[in-house]
Amino acid sequence: MTAHGDLTTRLSDRAKAILKANDRGGYTVPTSIGLYPAQWNWDSCLTALGFATFDEPRAWREIDSLFDHQWPSGMVPHIVFRDDDSSYFPNRSVWRAGKNGETSGITQNPVAAMAVRHLYDHAADRDLAHAMALRLAPKLVQWRLWFDRARDPRGVGLAAVLHPWENFDNSPVWDGPLAATPSGPDVQRLRKDLGFADATERPTARDYGRYIGLLLHYRDLGYAEGAMFDTAPFRVVDVGFNAMLHRSTEDLVHLLEAIGDSEAADGIRPLLHRSAAAFSRLYDPTDRFLYGYDDLTGARLRTPAVSGLLPILAFDDAAERFPGVIDHLEGWMNAAAFALPSFCPTHPDFDPKRYWRGPAWLVVNWLLAEGLRRNQRSDLAERIRQDSARLVERSGFYEYYNPLDGQGLGGPDFTWTASTYLLLEAA
Ligand code: DGY
């Protein structure tokens, strides 16, 4: 074996060890250091894919355990609290949501159906895959219908997010809509995240107050979906969120067909056609980029964040539908030492260290690589894979990385980073 092959084997073993170490018995925490002492929705779905490279039953369990906490409405919450959550703020005593108060009261990037289809299509254990698909498909349908009802009640074809934590926490895309919300309480002294990660790598005090202000607004409404949508101080239609929703809807239709439930597939398919048509209104032909909008004011959010590149994940003709988008992606790649910054690296608001305002995230790299492959750009997908491996080789399995120098940021030994590494190396 070559020296590099050796290194890949060693890092893959390390990645598996991280997944096992962060396993709390049927679900994983994002990192063991206490920064996130609970189960996070999209972390778990993407972590299942890494588990599947060496333990398929455990992979299915990760998603199953998340859906055990699906709300009767169909919503799948963004956090499920289980054990001691005292190292996290806001923990369950603040959220007070879900059955027995064990969850948060908002949702998160809808990647579950995409993950389940991936597990199903790649499974060696076909009997298990079939049984799990039969079990999870109706739950995935319920979640998809919840988005339609609770987040797109006017039938536009695009779902709104009501809290930045439902998508890319402190993305510059939110700056305008978030600034228009009440300033919220001063929670700097209550924050626990700053005890685990440097303040320059985390959202600001101004943003955190508003995050908690929104939480309290929704809590006062008892998390009633209609009232939340109607009175939300923050309601944004985001490109990346809807790209993940569209892709997951497509994968759900595929899954339903695969398990022989054509009736359910036929019920979901119109949502796919509607969202495909609605995406055209997000494309800006002048900038050759996709932007979301503030659903309260109708204003286009002209902010070049990685969200605007994610439609390549949703459409296999993205280059024709949205000319220029893949060129932007390549341009960002050329402007940074490591793929891919979460925000345009030449924009004045680019911050290479602060969470979703510039750092590279391996999970996003995987989503983009998937999108590039489906758009016949395996050359760029391969560059992303190589850059992702270089990040891990340089710094270990961090939550996110400075795309200019590769420094690891946020939490160490991060579950979904380890999962993504396994996934990229297995592709
Ligand atoms: C956090 O606490 O930073 C999370 O991203 C919220 O879900």
GROMACS .gro file of C-alpha atoms and ligand atoms in nm:
model
  434
    1MET     CA    1   0.000   0.000   0.000
    2THR     CA    2   0.120   0.355  -0.079
    3ALA     CA    3   0.193   0.600   0.203
    4HIS     CA    4  -0.122   0.792   0.107
    5GLY     CA    5  -0.329   0.473   0.103
    6ASP     CA    6  -0.200   0.406   0.453
    7LEU     CA    7  -0.304   0.749   0.566
    8THR     CA    8  -0.654   0.705   0.419
    9THR     CA    9  -0.691   0.374   0.601
   10ARG     CA   10  -0.576   0.530   0.927
   11LEU     CA   11  -0.812   0.824   0.891
   12SER     CA   12  -1.102   0.597   0.797
   13ASP     CA   13  -1.037   0.392   1.110
   14ARG     CA   14  -1.027   0.712   1.312
   15ALA     CA   15  -1.355   0.827   1.152
   16LYS     CA   16  -1.523   0.500   1.248
   17ALA     CA   17  -1.387   0.533   1.601
   18ILE     CA   18  -1.539   0.884   1.626
   19LEU     CA   19  -1.878   0.756   1.515
   20LYS     CA   20  -1.861   0.484   1.778
   21ALA     CA   21  -1.736   0.719   2.050
   22ASN     CA   22  -2.019   0.966   1.982
   23ASP     CA   23  -2.280   0.689   1.980
   24ARG     CA   24  -2.508   0.721   2.281
   25GLY     CA   25  -2.698   0.401   2.207
   26GLY     CA   26  -2.907   0.429   1.890
   27TYR     CA   27  -2.834   0.793   1.831
   28THR     CA   28  -2.520   1.002   1.808
   29VAL     CA   29  -2.430   1.338   1.955
   30PRO     CA   30  -2.254   1.572   1.709
   31THR     CA   31  -1.941   1.586   1.927
   32SER     CA   32  -1.848   1.439   2.265
   33ILE     CA   33  -1.721   1.761   2.423
   34GLY     CA   34  -2.064   1.881   2.542
   35LEU     CA   35  -2.112   2.154   2.281
   36TYR     CA   36  -2.417   1.971   2.143
   37PRO     CA   37  -2.530   1.709   2.400
   38ALA     CA   38  -2.837   1.581   2.212
   39GLN     CA   39  -2.951   1.438   1.879
   40TRP     CA   40  -2.964   1.688   1.592
   41ASN     CA   41  -3.194   1.616   1.300
   42TRP     CA   42  -2.983   1.667   0.989
   43ASP     CA   43  -2.664   1.565   1.166
   44SER     CA   44  -2.820   1.227   1.236
   45CYS     CA   45  -2.947   1.175   0.882
   46LEU     CA   46  -2.606   1.248   0.733
   47THR     CA   47  -2.428   1.050   1.004
   48ALA     CA   48  -2.633   0.743   0.910
   49LEU     CA   49  -2.463   0.746   0.570
   50GLY     CA   50  -2.118   0.713   0.725
   51PHE     CA   51  -2.233   0.434   0.955
   52ALA     CA   52  -2.367   0.252   0.649
   53THR     CA   53  -2.014   0.215   0.513
   54PHE     CA   54  -1.938  -0.033   0.792
   55ASP     CA   55  -2.254  -0.109   0.996
   56GLU     CA   56  -2.588  -0.102   0.812
   57PRO     CA   57  -2.815  -0.190   1.107
   58ARG     CA   58  -2.663   0.095   1.307
   59ALA     CA   59  -2.713   0.331   1.014
   60TRP     CA   60  -3.086   0.255   0.998
   61ARG     CA   61  -3.116   0.288   1.374
   62GLU     CA   62  -2.980   0.644   1.360
   63ILE     CA   63  -3.267   0.760   1.142
   64ASP     CA   64  -3.525   0.542   1.309
   65SER     CA   65  -3.440   0.687   1.648
   66LEU     CA   66  -3.489   1.040   1.514
   67PHE     CA   67  -3.830   0.952   1.371
   68ASP     CA   68  -3.933   0.799   1.704
   69HIS     CA   69  -3.967   1.164   1.806
   70GLN     CA   70  -4.168   1.285   1.510
   71TRP     CA   71  -4.454   1.504   1.623
   72PRO     CA   72  -4.813   1.392   1.559
   73SER     CA   73  -4.835   1.683   1.312
   74GLY     CA   74  -4.564   1.517   1.102
   75MET     CA   75  -4.290   1.765   1.195
   76VAL     CA   76  -3.952   1.617   1.278
   77PRO     CA   77  -3.787   1.847   1.536
   78HIS     CA   78  -3.440   1.989   1.493
   79ILE     CA   79  -3.320   1.860   1.832
   80VAL     CA   80  -3.418   1.557   2.039
   81PHE     CA   81  -3.298   1.592   2.398
   82ARG     CA   82  -3.234   1.269   2.582
   83ASP     CA   83  -2.966   1.258   2.847
   84ASP     CA   84  -2.808   1.537   3.048
   85ASP     CA   85  -2.839   1.852   2.836
   86SER     CA   86  -2.712   2.096   3.099
   87SER     CA   87  -2.406   2.185   2.891
   88TYR     CA   88  -2.629   2.332   2.618
   89PHE     CA   89  -2.830   2.650   2.594
   90PRO     CA   90  -3.116   2.659   2.504
   91ASN     CA   91  -3.184   2.311   2.637
   92ARG     CA   92  -3.517   2.136   2.693
   93SER     CA   93  -3.600   2.351   2.994
   94VAL     CA   94  -3.606   2.651   2.760
   95TRP     CA   95  -3.773   2.493   2.457
   96ARG     CA   96  -4.045   2.309   2.653
   97ALA     CA   97  -4.165   2.144   2.333
   98GLY     CA   98  -4.281   1.804   2.212
   99LYS     CA   99  -4.418   1.509   2.401
  100ASN     CA  100  -4.275   1.519   2.756
  101GLY     CA  101  -4.081   1.831   2.657
  102GLU     CA  102  -3.804   1.629   2.497
  103THR     CA  103  -3.755   1.819   2.170
  104SER     CA  104  -3.705   2.163   2.023
  105GLY     CA  105  -4.006   2.328   1.859
  106ILE     CA  106  -3.873   2.392   1.508
  107THR     CA  107  -3.753   2.167   1.229
  108GLN     CA  108  -3.431   2.147   1.025
  109ASN     CA  109  -3.293   2.091   0.676
  110PRO     CA  110  -3.502   1.809   0.526
  111VAL     CA  111  -3.241   1.556   0.421
  112ALA     CA  112  -3.398   1.245   0.577
  113ALA     CA  113  -3.567   1.111   0.262
  114MET     CA  114  -3.248   1.166   0.065
  115ALA     CA  115  -3.054   0.976   0.331
  116VAL     CA  116  -3.306   0.692   0.344
  117ARG     CA  117  -3.302   0.649  -0.032
  118HIS     CA  118  -2.922   0.648  -0.026
  119LEU     CA  119  -2.921   0.378   0.244
  120TYR     CA  120  -3.182   0.179   0.055
  121ASP     CA  121  -3.007   0.197  -0.282
  122HIS     CA  122  -2.663   0.109  -0.141
  123ALA     CA  123  -2.772  -0.156   0.111
  124ALA     CA  124  -2.608  -0.498   0.104
  125ASP     CA  125  -2.873  -0.632   0.344
  126ARG     CA  126  -3.176  -0.607   0.115
  127ASP     CA  127  -3.422  -0.757   0.363
  128LEU     CA  128  -3.331  -0.506   0.630
  129ALA     CA  129  -3.338  -0.221   0.378
  130HIS     CA  130  -3.684  -0.323   0.260
  131ALA     CA  131  -3.818  -0.355   0.613
  132MET     CA  132  -3.675  -0.017   0.715
  133ALA     CA  133  -3.799   0.155   0.400
  134LEU     CA  134  -4.149   0.019   0.466
  135ARG     CA  135  -4.130   0.147   0.823
  136LEU     CA  136  -3.988   0.491   0.747
  137ALA     CA  137  -4.165   0.580   0.422
  138PRO     CA  138  -4.503   0.673   0.578
  139LYS     CA  139  -4.321   0.891   0.832
  140LEU     CA  140  -4.127   1.063   0.555
  141VAL     CA  141  -4.453   1.122   0.371
  142GLN     CA  142  -4.603   1.280   0.684
  143TRP     CA  143  -4.304   1.512   0.722
  144ARG     CA  144  -4.322   1.612   0.354
  145LEU     CA  145  -4.691   1.688   0.383
  146TRP     CA  146  -4.623   1.889   0.699
  147PHE     CA  147  -4.386   2.117   0.503
  148ASP     CA  148  -4.657   2.168   0.248
  149ARG     CA  149  -4.922   2.251   0.508
  150ALA     CA  150  -4.723   2.434   0.776
  151ARG     CA  151  -4.457   2.612   0.572
  152ASP     CA  152  -4.622   2.667   0.236
  153PRO     CA  153  -4.989   2.718   0.321
  154ARG     CA  154  -5.046   2.936   0.012
  155GLY     CA  155  -4.920   2.660  -0.217
  156VAL     CA  156  -4.633   2.858  -0.370
  157GLY     CA  157  -4.421   2.545  -0.408
  158LEU     CA  158  -4.146   2.666  -0.173
  159ALA     CA  159  -4.131   2.618   0.205
  160ALA     CA  160  -4.038   2.896   0.447
  161VAL     CA  161  -3.803   2.869   0.743
  162LEU     CA  162  -3.916   3.044   1.060
  163HIS     CA  163  -3.587   3.036   1.249
  164PRO     CA  164  -3.223   3.057   1.130
  165TRP     CA  165  -3.154   2.733   1.322
  166GLU     CA  166  -3.375   2.549   1.078
  167ASN     CA  167  -3.112   2.599   0.810
  168PHE     CA  168  -2.761   2.755   0.815
  169ASP     CA  169  -2.767   2.928   1.153
  170ASN     CA  170  -2.585   3.259   1.105
  171SER     CA  171  -2.564   3.274   0.726
  172PRO     CA  172  -2.532   3.632   0.598
  173VAL     CA  173  -2.854   3.560   0.405
  174TRP     CA  174  -3.044   3.611   0.732
  175ASP     CA  175  -2.884   3.942   0.827
  176GLY     CA  176  -3.158   4.167   0.688
  177PRO     CA  177  -3.464   3.962   0.795
  178LEU     CA  178  -3.310   3.886   1.137
  179ALA     CA  179  -3.225   4.251   1.204
  180ALA     CA  180  -3.594   4.330   1.151
  181THR     CA  181  -3.698   4.099   1.437
  182PRO     CA  182  -3.715   4.217   1.801
  183SER     CA  183  -3.368   4.223   1.960
  184GLY     CA  184  -3.466   3.952   2.214
  185PRO     CA  185  -3.317   3.901   2.559
  186ASP     CA  186  -2.948   3.942   2.640
  187VAL     CA  187  -2.840   3.579   2.679
  188GLN     CA  188  -2.463   3.616   2.659
  189ARG     CA  189  -2.418   3.499   3.018
  190LEU     CA  190  -2.643   3.196   2.958
  191ARG     CA  191  -2.465   3.082   2.644
  192LYS     CA  192  -2.266   2.760   2.686
  193ASP     CA  193  -2.127   2.735   2.334
  194LEU     CA  194  -1.865   3.001   2.408
  195GLY     CA  195  -1.716   2.773   2.672
  196PHE     CA  196  -1.640   2.515   2.403
  197ALA     CA  197  -1.549   2.719   2.096
  198ASP     CA  198  -1.385   3.054   2.042
  199ALA     CA  199  -1.627   3.348   2.019
  200THR     CA  200  -1.481   3.441   1.678
  201GLU     CA  201  -1.605   3.106   1.546
  202ARG     CA  202  -1.961   3.134   1.681
  203PRO     CA  203  -2.264   3.357   1.613
  204THR     CA  204  -2.255   3.705   1.765
  205ALA     CA  205  -2.438   3.826   2.079
  206ARG     CA  206  -2.670   4.034   1.861
  207ASP     CA  207  -2.774   3.724   1.663
  208TYR     CA  208  -2.811   3.503   1.971
  209GLY     CA  209  -3.052   3.741   2.142
  210ARG     CA  210  -3.269   3.732   1.834
  211TYR     CA  211  -3.252   3.351   1.806
  212ILE     CA  212  -3.384   3.326   2.161
  213GLY     CA  213  -3.641   3.600   2.102
  214LEU     CA  214  -3.783   3.395   1.814
  215LEU     CA  215  -3.780   3.079   2.025
  216LEU     CA  216  -3.978   3.253   2.300
  217HIS     CA  217  -4.226   3.393   2.047
  218TYR     CA  218  -4.299   3.043   1.915
  219ARG     CA  219  -4.304   2.892   2.263
  220ASP     CA  220  -4.570   3.145   2.367
  221LEU     CA  221  -4.780   3.018   2.076
  222GLY     CA  222  -4.748   2.661   2.202
  223TYR     CA  223  -4.565   2.588   1.873
  224ALA     CA  224  -4.901   2.586   1.691
  225GLU     CA  225  -4.803   2.562   1.325
  226GLY     CA  226  -5.067   2.799   1.180
  227ALA     CA  227  -5.003   3.072   1.437
  228MET     CA  228  -4.628   3.030   1.397
  229PHE     CA  229  -4.647   3.085   1.023
  230ASP     CA  230  -4.895   3.372   1.046
  231THR     CA  231  -4.718   3.570   1.318
  232ALA     CA  232  -4.355   3.473   1.255
  233PRO     CA  233  -4.124   3.773   1.297
  234PHE     CA  234  -3.879   3.586   1.071
  235ARG     CA  235  -4.007   3.405   0.761
  236VAL     CA  236  -3.765   3.340   0.480
  237VAL     CA  237  -3.775   3.128   0.168
  238ASP     CA  238  -3.422   2.995   0.134
  239VAL     CA  239  -3.273   2.841  -0.180
  240GLY     CA  240  -3.065   2.569  -0.014
  241PHE     CA  241  -3.342   2.461   0.220
  242ASN     CA  242  -3.578   2.421  -0.074
  243ALA     CA  243  -3.312   2.248  -0.282
  244MET     CA  244  -3.279   1.986  -0.007
  245LEU     CA  245  -3.658   1.962   0.020
  246HIS     CA  246  -3.695   1.918  -0.355
  247ARG     CA  247  -3.423   1.654  -0.368
  248SER     CA  248  -3.572   1.472  -0.071
  249THR     CA  249  -3.915   1.480  -0.233
  250GLU     CA  250  -3.774   1.328  -0.549
  251ASP     CA  251  -3.599   1.061  -0.344
  252LEU     CA  252  -3.918   0.993  -0.151
  253VAL     CA  253  -4.113   0.937  -0.472
  254HIS     CA  254  -3.840   0.698  -0.586
  255LEU     CA  255  -3.844   0.514  -0.253
  256LEU     CA  256  -4.222   0.480  -0.253
  257GLU     CA  257  -4.211   0.334  -0.604
  258ALA     CA  258  -3.932   0.097  -0.499
  259ILE     CA  259  -4.139  -0.044  -0.213
  260GLY     CA  260  -4.445  -0.072  -0.435
  261ASP     CA  261  -4.651   0.212  -0.291
  262SER     CA  262  -4.742   0.383  -0.618
  263GLU     CA  263  -5.047   0.543  -0.464
  264ALA     CA  264  -4.840   0.733  -0.208
  265ALA     CA  265  -4.586   0.820  -0.479
  266ASP     CA  266  -4.865   0.965  -0.695
  267GLY     CA  267  -4.980   1.172  -0.398
  268ILE     CA  268  -4.638   1.330  -0.354
  269ARG     CA  269  -4.539   1.377  -0.718
  270PRO     CA  270  -4.741   1.698  -0.776
  271LEU     CA  271  -4.539   1.867  -0.499
  272LEU     CA  272  -4.229   1.795  -0.699
  273HIS     CA  273  -4.367   1.951  -1.016
  274ARG     CA  274  -4.480   2.256  -0.824
  275SER     CA  275  -4.148   2.315  -0.654
  276ALA     CA  276  -3.954   2.260  -0.981
  277ALA     CA  277  -4.161   2.537  -1.140
  278ALA     CA  278  -4.125   2.766  -0.838
  279PHE     CA  279  -3.745   2.745  -0.844
  280SER     CA  280  -3.734   2.954  -1.161
  281ARG     CA  281  -3.840   3.260  -0.958
  282LEU     CA  282  -3.529   3.223  -0.739
  283TYR     CA  283  -3.289   3.257  -1.031
  284ASP     CA  284  -3.138   3.599  -1.095
  285PRO     CA  285  -3.023   3.613  -1.460
  286THR     CA  286  -2.814   3.925  -1.399
  287ASP     CA  287  -2.604   3.774  -1.121
  288ARG     CA  288  -2.647   3.421  -1.263
  289PHE     CA  289  -2.714   3.304  -0.908
  290LEU     CA  290  -3.011   3.187  -0.702
  291TYR     CA  291  -3.137   3.400  -0.415
  292GLY     CA  292  -3.411   3.343  -0.160
  293TYR     CA  293  -3.653   3.607  -0.039
  294ASP     CA  294  -3.793   3.754   0.277
  295ASP     CA  295  -4.143   3.609   0.281
  296LEU     CA  296  -4.269   3.894   0.501
  297THR     CA  297  -4.163   4.175   0.268
  298GLY     CA  298  -4.111   3.994  -0.062
  299ALA     CA  299  -3.758   4.139  -0.084
  300ARG     CA  300  -3.502   3.932  -0.272
  301LEU     CA  301  -3.206   3.845  -0.044
  302ARG     CA  302  -2.918   3.926  -0.277
  303THR     CA  303  -2.653   3.758  -0.067
  304PRO     CA  304  -2.416   3.504  -0.228
  305ALA     CA  305  -2.417   3.215   0.018
  306VAL     CA  306  -2.359   2.845  -0.049
  307SER     CA  307  -2.736   2.796  -0.027
  308GLY     CA  308  -2.760   2.947  -0.374
  309LEU     CA  309  -2.539   2.671  -0.515
  310LEU     CA  310  -2.735   2.381  -0.370
  311PRO     CA  311  -2.992   2.355  -0.650
  312ILE     CA  312  -2.732   2.141  -0.830
  313LEU     CA  313  -2.829   1.877  -0.575
  314ALA     CA  314  -3.193   1.901  -0.675
  315PHE     CA  315  -3.177   1.912  -1.055
  316ASP     CA  316  -2.970   1.711  -1.301
  317ASP     CA  317  -3.006   1.987  -1.560
  318ALA     CA  318  -2.897   2.266  -1.324
  319ALA     CA  319  -2.648   2.404  -1.575
  320GLU     CA  320  -2.927   2.466  -1.829
  321ARG     CA  321  -3.190   2.578  -1.580
  322PHE     CA  322  -2.961   2.809  -1.387
  323PRO     CA  323  -2.676   2.916  -1.619
  324GLY     CA  324  -2.368   3.036  -1.435
  325VAL     CA  325  -2.428   2.859  -1.104
  326ILE     CA  326  -2.161   2.595  -1.154
  327ASP     CA  327  -1.924   2.867  -1.277
  328HIS     CA  328  -1.977   3.050  -0.947
  329LEU     CA  329  -1.901   2.732  -0.757
  330GLU     CA  330  -1.581   2.683  -0.952
  331GLY     CA  331  -1.487   3.048  -0.899
  332TRP     CA  332  -1.528   3.014  -0.521
  333MET     CA  333  -1.318   2.699  -0.534
  334ASN     CA  334  -1.041   2.880  -0.720
  335ALA     CA  335  -1.048   3.170  -0.473
  336ALA     CA  336  -0.997   2.952  -0.163
  337ALA     CA  337  -0.729   2.701  -0.071
  338PHE     CA  338  -0.991   2.445   0.037
  339ALA     CA  339  -1.340   2.374  -0.101
  340LEU     CA  340  -1.587   2.510  -0.039
  341PRO     CA  341  -1.643   2.836   0.148
  342SER     CA  342  -1.998   2.866   0.279
  343PHE     CA  343  -2.005   3.225   0.160
  344CYS     CA  344  -1.860   3.399  -0.146
  345PRO     CA  345  -1.490   3.437  -0.055
  346THR     CA  346  -1.451   3.768  -0.239
  347HIS     CA  347  -1.753   3.936  -0.076
  348PRO     CA  348  -1.681   4.198   0.196
  349ASP     CA  349  -1.895   4.003   0.448
  350PHE     CA  350  -1.690   3.684   0.404
  351ASP     CA  351  -1.557   3.570   0.743
  352PRO     CA  352  -1.344   3.254   0.711
  353LYS     CA  353  -1.386   3.153   1.077
  354ARG     CA  354  -1.741   3.233   1.182
  355TYR     CA  355  -1.971   2.930   1.147
  356TRP     CA  356  -2.182   2.973   0.830
  357ARG     CA  357  -2.030   3.304   0.720
  358GLY     CA  358  -1.737   3.157   0.532
  359PRO     CA  359  -1.600   2.829   0.674
  360ALA     CA  360  -1.603   2.506   0.474
  361TRP     CA  361  -1.822   2.222   0.604
  362LEU     CA  362  -1.757   1.866   0.493
  363VAL     CA  363  -2.127   1.775   0.485
  364VAL     CA  364  -2.194   2.059   0.246
  365ASN     CA  365  -1.900   1.943   0.039
  366TRP     CA  366  -2.064   1.603   0.009
  367LEU     CA  367  -2.398   1.754  -0.092
  368LEU     CA  368  -2.222   1.964  -0.356
  369ALA     CA  369  -2.018   1.669  -0.480
  370GLU     CA  370  -2.343   1.472  -0.518
  371GLY     CA  371  -2.491   1.761  -0.713
  372LEU     CA  372  -2.186   1.797  -0.933
  373ARG     CA  373  -2.188   1.426  -1.015
  374ARG     CA  374  -2.553   1.440  -1.111
  375ASN     CA  375  -2.469   1.735  -1.337
  376GLN     CA  376  -2.186   1.551  -1.516
  377ARG     CA  377  -1.914   1.752  -1.339
  378SER     CA  378  -1.727   1.464  -1.179
  379ASP     CA  379  -1.409   1.667  -1.231
  380LEU     CA  380  -1.524   1.927  -0.977
  381ALA     CA  381  -1.673   1.660  -0.749
  382GLU     CA  382  -1.332   1.497  -0.739
  383ARG     CA  383  -1.165   1.828  -0.651
  384ILE     CA  384  -1.410   1.865  -0.363
  385ARG     CA  385  -1.333   1.514  -0.245
  386GLN     CA  386  -0.961   1.581  -0.254
  387ASP     CA  387  -0.993   1.913  -0.070
  388SER     CA  388  -1.212   1.748   0.195
  389ALA     CA  389  -0.951   1.479   0.248
  390ARG     CA  390  -0.677   1.744   0.270
  391LEU     CA  391  -0.874   1.930   0.538
  392VAL     CA  392  -0.901   1.616   0.749
  393GLU     CA  393  -0.538   1.524   0.688
  394ARG     CA  394  -0.426   1.872   0.793
  395SER     CA  395  -0.651   1.933   1.093
  396GLY     CA  396  -0.851   1.625   1.194
  397PHE     CA  397  -1.229   1.586   1.204
  398TYR     CA  398  -1.349   1.933   1.297
  399GLU     CA  399  -1.700   2.075   1.283
  400TYR     CA  400  -1.591   2.320   1.010
  401TYR     CA  401  -1.271   2.464   0.866
  402ASN     CA  402  -1.115   2.791   0.760
  403PRO     CA  403  -1.117   2.755   0.378
  404LEU     CA  404  -0.813   2.981   0.342
  405ASP     CA  405  -0.568   2.789   0.561
  406GLY     CA  406  -0.749   2.467   0.655
  407GLN     CA  407  -0.754   2.534   1.030
  408GLY     CA  408  -1.012   2.319   1.214
  409LEU     CA  409  -1.286   2.523   1.387
  410GLY     CA  410  -1.578   2.468   1.624
  411GLY     CA  411  -1.609   2.125   1.786
  412PRO     CA  412  -1.342   1.851   1.746
  413ASP     CA  413  -1.396   1.483   1.655
  414PHE     CA  414  -1.719   1.580   1.489
  415THR     CA  415  -1.963   1.304   1.402
  416TRP     CA  416  -2.093   1.421   1.067
  417THR     CA  417  -1.746   1.524   0.952
  418ALA     CA  418  -1.624   1.172   1.024
  419SER     CA  419  -1.929   1.032   0.847
  420THR     CA  420  -1.873   1.250   0.541
  421TYR     CA  421  -1.509   1.153   0.520
  422LEU     CA  422  -1.609   0.785   0.506
  423LEU     CA  423  -1.874   0.861   0.251
  424LEU     CA  424  -1.648   1.063   0.023
  425GLU     CA  425  -1.376   0.802   0.040
  426ALA     CA  426  -1.626   0.522  -0.034
  427ALA     CA  427  -1.769   0.698  -0.344
  428DGY     C1  428  -2.647   2.570   1.782
  428DGY     O1  429  -2.678   2.562   1.900
  428DGY     O2  430  -2.553   2.639   1.739
  428DGY     C2  431  -2.723   2.493   1.684
  428DGY     O3  432  -2.676   2.506   1.556
  428DGY     C3  433  -2.869   2.528   1.692
  428DGY     O4  434  -2.936   2.422   1.640
   0.00000   0.00000   0.00000
